[in-house]
Short mmCIF file of C-alpha atoms in Angstrom, two decimals:
data_model
loop_
_atom_site.label_atom_id
_atom_site.label_comp_id
_atom_site.label_asym_id
_atom_site.label_seq_id
_atom_site.Cartn_x
_atom_site.Cartn_y
_atom_site.Cartn_z
CA MET H 1 76.50 -49.55 -28.03
CA ALA H 2 79.26 -51.77 -29.31
CA LEU H 3 78.56 -51.25 -33.03
CA THR H 4 77.61 -47.57 -32.98
CA ASP H 5 77.98 -46.08 -36.47
CA VAL H 6 79.59 -49.23 -37.88
CA SER H 7 78.39 -49.67 -41.47
CA VAL H 8 77.54 -53.25 -42.37
CA LEU H 9 76.67 -54.70 -45.76
CA LEU H 10 74.51 -57.76 -45.11
CA VAL H 11 74.11 -60.07 -48.12
CA GLU H 12 71.70 -62.94 -47.41
CA ASP H 13 69.03 -64.61 -49.55
CA ASP H 14 67.08 -65.94 -46.56
CA SER H 15 64.77 -62.99 -45.97
CA VAL H 16 63.77 -64.11 -42.46
CA PHE H 17 67.32 -64.54 -41.23
CA ARG H 18 68.40 -61.35 -43.01
CA GLN H 19 65.68 -59.33 -41.30
CA LEU H 20 66.43 -60.92 -37.93
CA LEU H 21 70.14 -60.20 -38.19
CA ALA H 22 69.61 -56.68 -39.59
CA ASP H 23 67.28 -55.80 -36.71
CA PHE H 24 69.78 -57.12 -34.19
CA LEU H 25 72.69 -55.17 -35.71
CA ILE H 26 70.64 -51.96 -35.83
CA GLN H 27 69.77 -52.46 -32.16
CA GLN H 28 73.52 -52.61 -31.47
CA GLY H 29 73.99 -49.24 -33.19
CA ALA H 30 75.09 -50.36 -36.65
CA VAL H 31 74.04 -48.91 -40.00
CA VAL H 32 72.93 -51.81 -42.18
CA PHE H 33 72.69 -52.05 -45.97
CA GLU H 34 70.92 -55.16 -47.22
CA ALA H 35 71.18 -57.27 -50.37
CA CYS H 36 69.48 -60.53 -51.31
CA ASP H 37 72.18 -62.02 -53.58
CA GLY H 38 75.77 -61.50 -54.71
CA ASP H 39 74.96 -59.28 -57.69
CA GLU H 40 72.95 -56.92 -55.52
CA GLY H 41 75.69 -57.12 -52.89
CA VAL H 42 78.34 -55.91 -55.37
CA SER H 43 76.03 -53.05 -56.40
CA GLU H 44 75.45 -52.03 -52.77
CA PHE H 45 79.18 -52.29 -52.05
CA GLN H 46 79.89 -49.86 -54.89
CA SER H 47 77.13 -47.47 -53.77
CA HIS H 48 77.96 -47.22 -50.06
CA THR H 49 80.99 -46.90 -47.83
CA VAL H 50 80.96 -49.86 -45.45
CA ASP H 51 83.20 -51.09 -42.65
CA VAL H 52 82.49 -54.81 -42.99
CA VAL H 53 80.68 -57.25 -45.27
CA ILE H 54 78.65 -60.22 -44.00
CA ALA H 55 77.70 -62.67 -46.74
CA ASP H 56 76.00 -66.03 -47.07
CA LEU H 57 77.99 -68.40 -49.27
CA SER H 58 75.05 -70.16 -50.94
CA MET H 59 72.88 -67.69 -52.82
CA PRO H 60 71.15 -67.66 -56.22
CA ARG H 61 72.62 -65.79 -59.21
CA LEU H 62 75.95 -64.90 -57.61
CA GLY H 63 77.08 -66.70 -54.44
CA GLY H 64 79.11 -65.34 -51.57
CA LEU H 65 82.50 -66.48 -52.88
CA GLY H 66 81.88 -65.01 -56.32
CA MET H 67 80.86 -61.75 -54.68
CA LEU H 68 83.99 -61.76 -52.48
CA LYS H 69 86.17 -62.06 -55.57
CA GLN H 70 84.52 -58.98 -57.09
CA ILE H 71 84.55 -56.76 -54.00
CA LEU H 72 88.17 -57.76 -53.33
CA LYS H 73 89.07 -56.08 -56.62
CA ILE H 74 87.07 -52.97 -55.71
CA ASN H 75 88.46 -52.48 -52.19
CA PRO H 76 90.59 -55.26 -50.66
CA ALA H 77 90.86 -53.40 -47.34
CA ILE H 78 87.24 -54.05 -46.28
CA PRO H 79 87.01 -57.13 -44.02
CA SER H 80 84.41 -59.79 -44.71
CA ILE H 81 82.65 -62.46 -42.68
CA VAL H 82 81.06 -65.41 -44.44
CA ILE H 83 78.22 -67.59 -43.19
CA SER H 84 77.24 -70.99 -44.53
CA GLY H 85 74.78 -73.71 -43.71
CA ASN H 86 76.80 -76.35 -45.58
CA ASN H 87 79.55 -76.82 -42.96
CA VAL H 88 81.93 -77.90 -45.76
CA MET H 89 85.67 -77.39 -45.17
CA ALA H 90 86.24 -76.67 -48.85
CA ASP H 91 84.10 -73.57 -48.38
CA VAL H 92 86.29 -72.53 -45.45
CA VAL H 93 89.40 -72.83 -47.58
CA GLU H 94 87.92 -70.84 -50.45
CA ALA H 95 86.66 -68.12 -48.11
CA LEU H 96 90.11 -67.78 -46.52
CA ARG H 97 91.72 -67.72 -49.94
CA TYR H 98 89.68 -64.68 -50.87
CA GLY H 99 90.47 -62.86 -47.66
CA ALA H 100 87.54 -63.62 -45.36
CA SER H 101 88.48 -62.73 -41.80
CA ASP H 102 85.98 -65.12 -40.25
CA TYR H 103 83.74 -68.05 -41.13
CA LEU H 104 80.53 -68.84 -39.22
CA VAL H 105 78.29 -71.88 -39.54
CA LYS H 106 74.50 -71.83 -39.57
CA PRO H 107 72.52 -72.08 -37.47
CA VAL H 108 74.16 -69.30 -35.45
CA ALA H 109 72.99 -70.08 -31.94
CA ASP H 110 73.64 -66.58 -30.57
CA LEU H 111 73.69 -63.42 -32.70
CA LYS H 112 76.18 -62.00 -30.22
CA ILE H 113 78.72 -64.25 -31.96
CA ILE H 114 78.25 -62.22 -35.14
CA GLU H 115 78.56 -58.97 -33.19
CA GLN H 116 81.86 -60.18 -31.73
CA ALA H 117 83.06 -61.28 -35.16
CA ILE H 118 82.37 -57.79 -36.53
CA GLU H 119 84.22 -56.15 -33.64
CA GLN H 120 87.21 -58.38 -34.24
CA ALA H 121 87.19 -57.88 -38.02
CA ILE H 122 87.20 -54.07 -37.85
CA SER H 123 89.58 -53.67 -34.91
CA PRO H 124 93.31 -53.74 -35.77
CA ALA H 125 94.11 -54.05 -32.07
CA ASN H 126 92.51 -57.47 -31.99
CA THR H 127 94.60 -58.84 -34.85
CA ASP H 128 97.95 -57.06 -34.56
CA LEU H 129 100.53 -57.60 -31.83
CA GLY H 130 102.95 -55.02 -33.20
CA ALA H 131 102.95 -52.95 -30.01
CA ILE H 132 104.16 -55.85 -27.85
CA ASP H 133 107.83 -56.19 -26.96
CA PHE H 134 108.53 -59.64 -28.40
CA SER H 135 111.88 -59.83 -26.61
CA ASP H 136 109.83 -60.33 -23.44
CA SER H 137 108.42 -63.86 -23.44
CA HIS H 138 106.10 -63.03 -20.53
CA ALA H 139 104.52 -60.21 -22.55
CA VAL H 140 103.81 -62.61 -25.40
CA ILE H 141 102.30 -65.25 -23.12
CA ASN H 142 100.26 -62.74 -21.12
CA SER H 143 98.93 -61.15 -24.32
CA ALA H 144 97.57 -64.54 -25.36
CA ALA H 145 95.86 -64.95 -22.00
CA ASN H 146 94.28 -61.50 -22.20
CA MET H 147 93.07 -61.67 -25.80
CA SER H 148 89.54 -62.81 -26.58
CA GLN H 149 89.29 -66.17 -28.35
CA ASP H 150 89.19 -65.75 -32.14
CA LEU H 151 85.80 -66.57 -33.61
CA SER H 152 87.56 -68.39 -36.44
CA TYR H 153 88.87 -70.87 -33.87
CA GLN H 154 85.41 -71.42 -32.41
CA GLU H 155 83.83 -72.10 -35.75
CA LEU H 156 86.69 -74.02 -37.36
CA ALA H 157 87.07 -76.22 -34.29
CA ASP H 158 83.79 -77.89 -35.26
CA ASN H 159 85.66 -79.29 -38.26
CA PHE H 160 88.80 -80.35 -36.40
CA THR H 161 87.46 -83.80 -35.49
CA LEU H 162 86.26 -84.30 -39.06
CA LEU H 163 89.72 -83.70 -40.47
CA GLU H 164 91.36 -85.77 -37.75
CA HIS H 165 89.35 -88.88 -38.65
CA ASN H 166 88.56 -88.37 -42.35
CA ALA H 167 91.66 -88.68 -44.53
CA GLU H 168 89.80 -87.89 -47.75
CA ALA H 169 88.37 -84.64 -46.37
CA ALA H 170 91.77 -83.63 -45.00
CA LYS H 171 93.48 -84.44 -48.31
CA SER H 172 90.92 -82.42 -50.30
CA VAL H 173 91.27 -79.37 -48.07
CA GLN H 174 95.06 -79.43 -48.09
CA GLN H 175 95.42 -79.86 -51.86
CA GLN H 176 93.43 -76.67 -52.44
CA LEU H 177 95.90 -74.70 -50.33
CA PHE H 178 99.13 -75.72 -52.06
CA PRO H 179 100.37 -73.33 -54.77
CA ALA H 180 101.49 -74.29 -58.26
CA SER H 181 104.99 -75.77 -58.44
CA ASN H 182 106.26 -72.61 -60.19
CA VAL H 183 104.93 -69.14 -59.35
CA SER H 184 106.11 -66.01 -61.17
CA TYR H 185 106.18 -62.57 -59.56
CA PRO H 186 107.22 -59.25 -61.18
CA THR H 187 110.93 -59.54 -60.28
CA ALA H 188 111.22 -63.03 -58.79
CA GLN H 189 109.84 -66.53 -58.98
CA THR H 190 109.46 -69.47 -56.62
CA HIS H 191 109.69 -73.19 -57.35
CA TYR H 192 109.14 -76.08 -54.99
CA SER H 193 108.96 -79.82 -54.66
CA LEU H 194 107.27 -81.57 -51.77
CA CYS H 195 106.92 -85.32 -51.31
CA LYS H 196 104.22 -86.82 -49.16
CA ASN H 197 104.01 -90.53 -48.40
CA SER H 198 100.57 -90.49 -46.79
CA GLU H 199 97.25 -88.95 -47.79
CA VAL H 200 98.02 -85.69 -45.96
CA SER H 201 101.36 -83.90 -45.98
CA ALA H 202 102.80 -82.88 -42.62
CA TYR H 203 104.70 -80.17 -44.56
CA PHE H 204 103.32 -76.97 -46.07
CA ILE H 205 104.92 -74.48 -48.47
CA ASP H 206 103.69 -71.10 -49.68
CA SER H 207 104.79 -67.67 -50.94
CA THR H 208 103.15 -64.36 -51.77
CA MET H 209 103.92 -60.78 -52.74
CA VAL H 210 103.41 -58.22 -49.97
CA GLY H 211 102.89 -54.88 -51.61
CA ASP H 212 105.18 -53.96 -54.51
CA ASN H 213 108.54 -54.37 -52.80
CA HIS H 214 108.42 -57.46 -50.61
CA LEU H 215 108.00 -61.17 -51.10
CA ILE H 216 107.56 -63.72 -48.34
CA MET H 217 107.95 -67.48 -48.47
CA TYR H 218 107.82 -70.09 -45.76
CA MET H 219 107.99 -73.83 -45.18
CA ALA H 220 106.30 -75.45 -42.19
CA HIS H 221 106.34 -78.94 -40.68
CA PHE H 222 103.35 -79.82 -38.48
CA HIS H 223 103.28 -82.16 -35.51
CA PRO H 224 101.59 -84.57 -34.95
CA GLU H 225 102.13 -85.89 -38.47
CA ASP H 226 98.55 -86.94 -39.15
CA ASN H 227 95.35 -85.61 -40.74
CA ARG H 228 95.36 -82.65 -38.37
CA ALA H 229 98.19 -81.16 -40.41
CA ALA H 230 95.55 -80.16 -42.96
CA PHE H 231 93.84 -78.12 -40.27
CA GLY H 232 97.19 -76.57 -39.39
CA CYS H 233 97.60 -75.48 -43.03
CA VAL H 234 94.19 -73.79 -42.94
CA LEU H 235 95.09 -71.95 -39.74
CA LEU H 236 98.52 -70.88 -41.01
CA ARG H 237 97.09 -69.57 -44.28
CA SER H 238 94.31 -67.70 -42.43
CA PHE H 239 96.85 -66.03 -40.11
CA VAL H 240 98.92 -64.89 -43.10
CA ASN H 241 95.76 -63.63 -44.83
CA GLN H 242 94.85 -61.52 -41.80
CA LYS H 243 98.23 -59.82 -41.78
CA LEU H 244 98.17 -59.37 -45.56
CA LYS H 245 94.88 -57.47 -45.34
CA LEU H 246 96.29 -55.25 -42.58
CA PHE H 247 99.41 -54.54 -44.65
CA ARG H 248 97.31 -53.56 -47.68
CA ASN H 249 95.36 -51.18 -45.47
CA GLY H 250 98.53 -49.58 -44.10
CA LEU H 251 97.86 -50.90 -40.57
CA SER H 252 100.69 -53.40 -40.04
CA THR H 253 104.14 -54.36 -41.33
CA THR H 254 104.30 -57.57 -39.28
CA LEU H 255 104.10 -59.78 -42.38
CA VAL H 256 107.51 -58.58 -43.67
CA GLU H 257 109.15 -58.82 -40.22
CA PRO H 258 109.93 -62.50 -39.50
CA PHE H 259 110.66 -61.87 -35.82
CA SER H 260 107.27 -60.28 -35.24
CA MET H 261 105.44 -62.65 -37.59
CA LEU H 262 106.71 -65.82 -35.92
CA SER H 263 105.92 -64.35 -32.52
CA TYR H 264 102.40 -63.58 -33.75
CA LEU H 265 102.01 -67.11 -35.17
CA ASN H 266 103.15 -68.69 -31.93
CA ASP H 267 100.67 -66.61 -29.97
CA ARG H 268 97.87 -67.69 -32.30
CA MET H 269 98.85 -71.37 -32.23
CA VAL H 270 99.02 -71.40 -28.41
CA ASN H 271 95.74 -69.50 -28.16
CA SER H 272 94.00 -71.99 -30.46
CA GLY H 273 94.23 -74.74 -27.85
CA LEU H 274 94.56 -77.37 -30.60
CA ASN H 275 97.95 -78.79 -29.51
CA LEU H 276 99.49 -78.40 -32.96
CA TYR H 277 103.23 -77.71 -33.08
CA VAL H 278 105.17 -76.28 -36.00
CA ASP H 279 108.75 -76.22 -37.24
CA ILE H 280 108.99 -73.29 -39.63
CA VAL H 281 111.45 -71.20 -41.61
CA TYR H 282 109.99 -67.84 -42.67
CA VAL H 283 111.76 -65.57 -45.17
CA ALA H 284 110.91 -61.97 -46.09
CA VAL H 285 112.82 -60.45 -49.01
CA GLU H 286 112.97 -56.74 -49.82
CA LEU H 287 113.15 -56.98 -53.60
CA THR H 288 114.66 -53.59 -54.44
CA HIS H 289 117.91 -54.14 -52.55
CA TYR H 290 117.86 -57.95 -52.27
CA ARG H 291 117.73 -57.88 -48.47
CA ALA H 292 116.47 -61.01 -46.77
CA ALA H 293 115.33 -61.48 -43.18
CA ILE H 294 115.05 -65.12 -42.11
CA GLY H 295 113.35 -66.40 -38.98
CA GLN H 296 113.31 -69.99 -37.74
CA ALA H 297 111.37 -71.82 -35.03
CA GLY H 298 111.91 -75.47 -34.23
CA GLY H 299 114.31 -77.74 -36.11
CA GLY H 300 114.41 -80.10 -39.06
CA LEU H 301 114.25 -77.34 -41.70
CA ARG H 302 117.23 -75.38 -43.01
CA CYS H 303 117.69 -72.20 -45.02
CA TYR H 304 120.35 -72.16 -47.76
CA LEU H 305 121.90 -69.79 -50.23
CA ARG H 306 122.43 -71.34 -53.64
CA ASN H 307 124.87 -70.21 -56.31
CA GLY H 308 126.93 -71.82 -59.04
CA THR H 309 129.10 -73.67 -56.53
CA GLY H 310 126.33 -75.35 -54.52
CA LEU H 311 124.29 -74.89 -51.36
CA ALA H 312 125.59 -72.88 -48.41
CA PRO H 313 123.58 -73.39 -45.18
CA LEU H 314 122.87 -70.29 -43.14
CA ALA H 315 123.92 -70.51 -39.52
CA ILE H 316 120.56 -70.28 -37.75
CA SER H 317 120.21 -72.07 -34.44
CA GLU H 318 117.20 -74.17 -33.55
CA SER H 319 114.57 -72.87 -31.13
CA LEU H 320 111.34 -74.21 -29.65
CA GLN H 321 108.53 -75.10 -32.04
CA LEU H 322 105.62 -72.74 -32.56
CA GLY H 323 102.62 -73.65 -30.44
CA THR H 324 104.71 -73.96 -27.28
CA VAL H 325 103.77 -71.82 -24.26
CA GLU H 326 107.43 -71.69 -23.17
CA TRP H 327 108.47 -70.38 -26.60
CA ASN H 328 110.57 -67.23 -26.32
CA LYS H 329 111.70 -65.91 -29.70
CA PRO H 330 112.79 -67.17 -33.12
CA SER H 331 116.34 -67.54 -34.32
CA MET H 332 117.15 -64.83 -36.86
CA GLN H 333 119.54 -64.18 -39.75
CA PHE H 334 119.83 -61.19 -42.09
CA ARG H 335 121.50 -61.30 -45.50
CA THR H 336 122.00 -59.07 -48.50
CA LEU H 337 121.74 -61.39 -51.49
CA MET H 338 123.76 -61.17 -54.67
CA PRO H 339 121.62 -60.91 -57.81
CA ASN H 340 122.73 -64.39 -58.91
CA GLU H 341 122.06 -65.98 -55.52
CA LYS H 342 118.94 -68.00 -54.76
CA ILE H 343 117.52 -68.49 -51.30
CA CYS H 344 116.08 -71.90 -50.42
CA ILE H 345 114.32 -73.65 -47.56
CA ALA H 346 114.62 -77.43 -47.36
CA SER H 347 113.96 -80.31 -45.02
CA ASN H 348 117.23 -81.46 -43.48
CA ILE H 349 117.41 -84.69 -45.53
CA SER H 350 120.18 -85.31 -48.06
CA HIS H 351 117.75 -86.79 -50.60
CA HIS H 352 115.83 -83.52 -50.81
CA ARG H 353 118.97 -81.41 -51.07
CA ASN H 354 120.11 -83.59 -53.98
CA ARG H 355 116.78 -83.12 -55.75
CA LEU H 356 117.07 -79.38 -55.20
CA MET H 357 120.54 -79.29 -56.78
CA ASN H 358 119.14 -81.24 -59.74
CA ASN H 359 116.31 -78.69 -60.16
CA GLN H 360 113.59 -81.29 -59.64
CA PHE H 361 110.68 -78.95 -58.96
CA ASP H 362 107.63 -81.20 -59.02
CA GLY H 363 105.20 -79.38 -56.75
CA LEU H 364 103.24 -81.60 -54.37
CA PHE H 365 103.52 -85.30 -55.22
CA TYR H 366 102.96 -88.68 -53.59
CA ASP H 367 105.66 -91.35 -53.29
CA GLU H 368 105.56 -93.82 -50.42
CA GLU H 369 109.14 -94.92 -51.17
CA LEU H 370 110.70 -91.47 -50.63
CA PRO H 371 111.11 -89.63 -47.32
CA ALA H 372 108.50 -86.96 -46.73
CA GLY H 373 109.66 -83.37 -47.09
CA GLY H 374 111.07 -81.17 -49.80
CA PHE H 375 112.18 -77.63 -50.59
CA ILE H 376 111.22 -74.23 -51.96
CA GLU H 377 113.54 -71.87 -53.88
CA LEU H 378 113.31 -68.13 -54.60
CA GLU H 379 115.28 -66.68 -57.47
CA PHE H 380 115.39 -63.18 -58.96
CA VAL H 381 114.48 -62.59 -62.59
#
């Protein structure tokens, strides 16, 4: 049986659905521990060794998101799948933020969907392309054709039309994903400024620590430049979250390898079938020796080194955008940074470069008079 000896923690306040799902999972060979709310779920999580957590979002006492926050602190390596009857995109964003590997919407028409979600969540082979030779474009394209469709695509696609036609919903989702304008890490900090002149930004910026010794940052520009860019931000963040969980569990180093990461992102964007295309610059910095690996796909964004004399653009050639079947490989650059050098990504517009040189780090802001775009800067402290 597909789930033989897989240990599942099922946290659901609907006793009928919980019993139905528990019986189904047991029939598939799983070992199931049950809880009726988030508090009991945390207690069960501490008492048993489990392979995956399935949790309803809306529960009395402690809801699914609150529970995810607590179990993430206990063991961040355990994948989680969240289920909700609300069908609210804000819930999707929050679940992804706290590391959920999948999001399903009630009513679940076929319990086999949950079985497949569990198989995907616990199988590194389904989420890591590290064994593929990314210098071979045919291998990348064929791997996409041979992989099963991600359940997150199937469930999130139900919200794609909503975001496409509802500017307020798209704006709300996107704003929750953007970081603070200044983020401090143990030995570095990032600052950014990003102007949007419509409700939804076609640009996205983010950074995060990866383990103790690496920091990644990236800037993306989505096409078409409409409400669907908010959906693209959700997808991009979820892909990064998946690789972050694998890194923490010692199963993948893709996140700190721009060549492999951009190849993985292209595969996922193509496989989504959503016809979203992305210009992106992706930077991974090894903080101990100040080594930076920079990958670029598409055009319109540039990577710079900044010191006391100004901005020096790195010579990275343009390539096809992510989301393109014909995409081959990213353009790459490797640098060892001086301690006083800063590394920046910026849209290729003089106005934004001038704001960067004037240290105008305003985070995400709206100004219909200014060109859309901006910049992010990483400096060592």
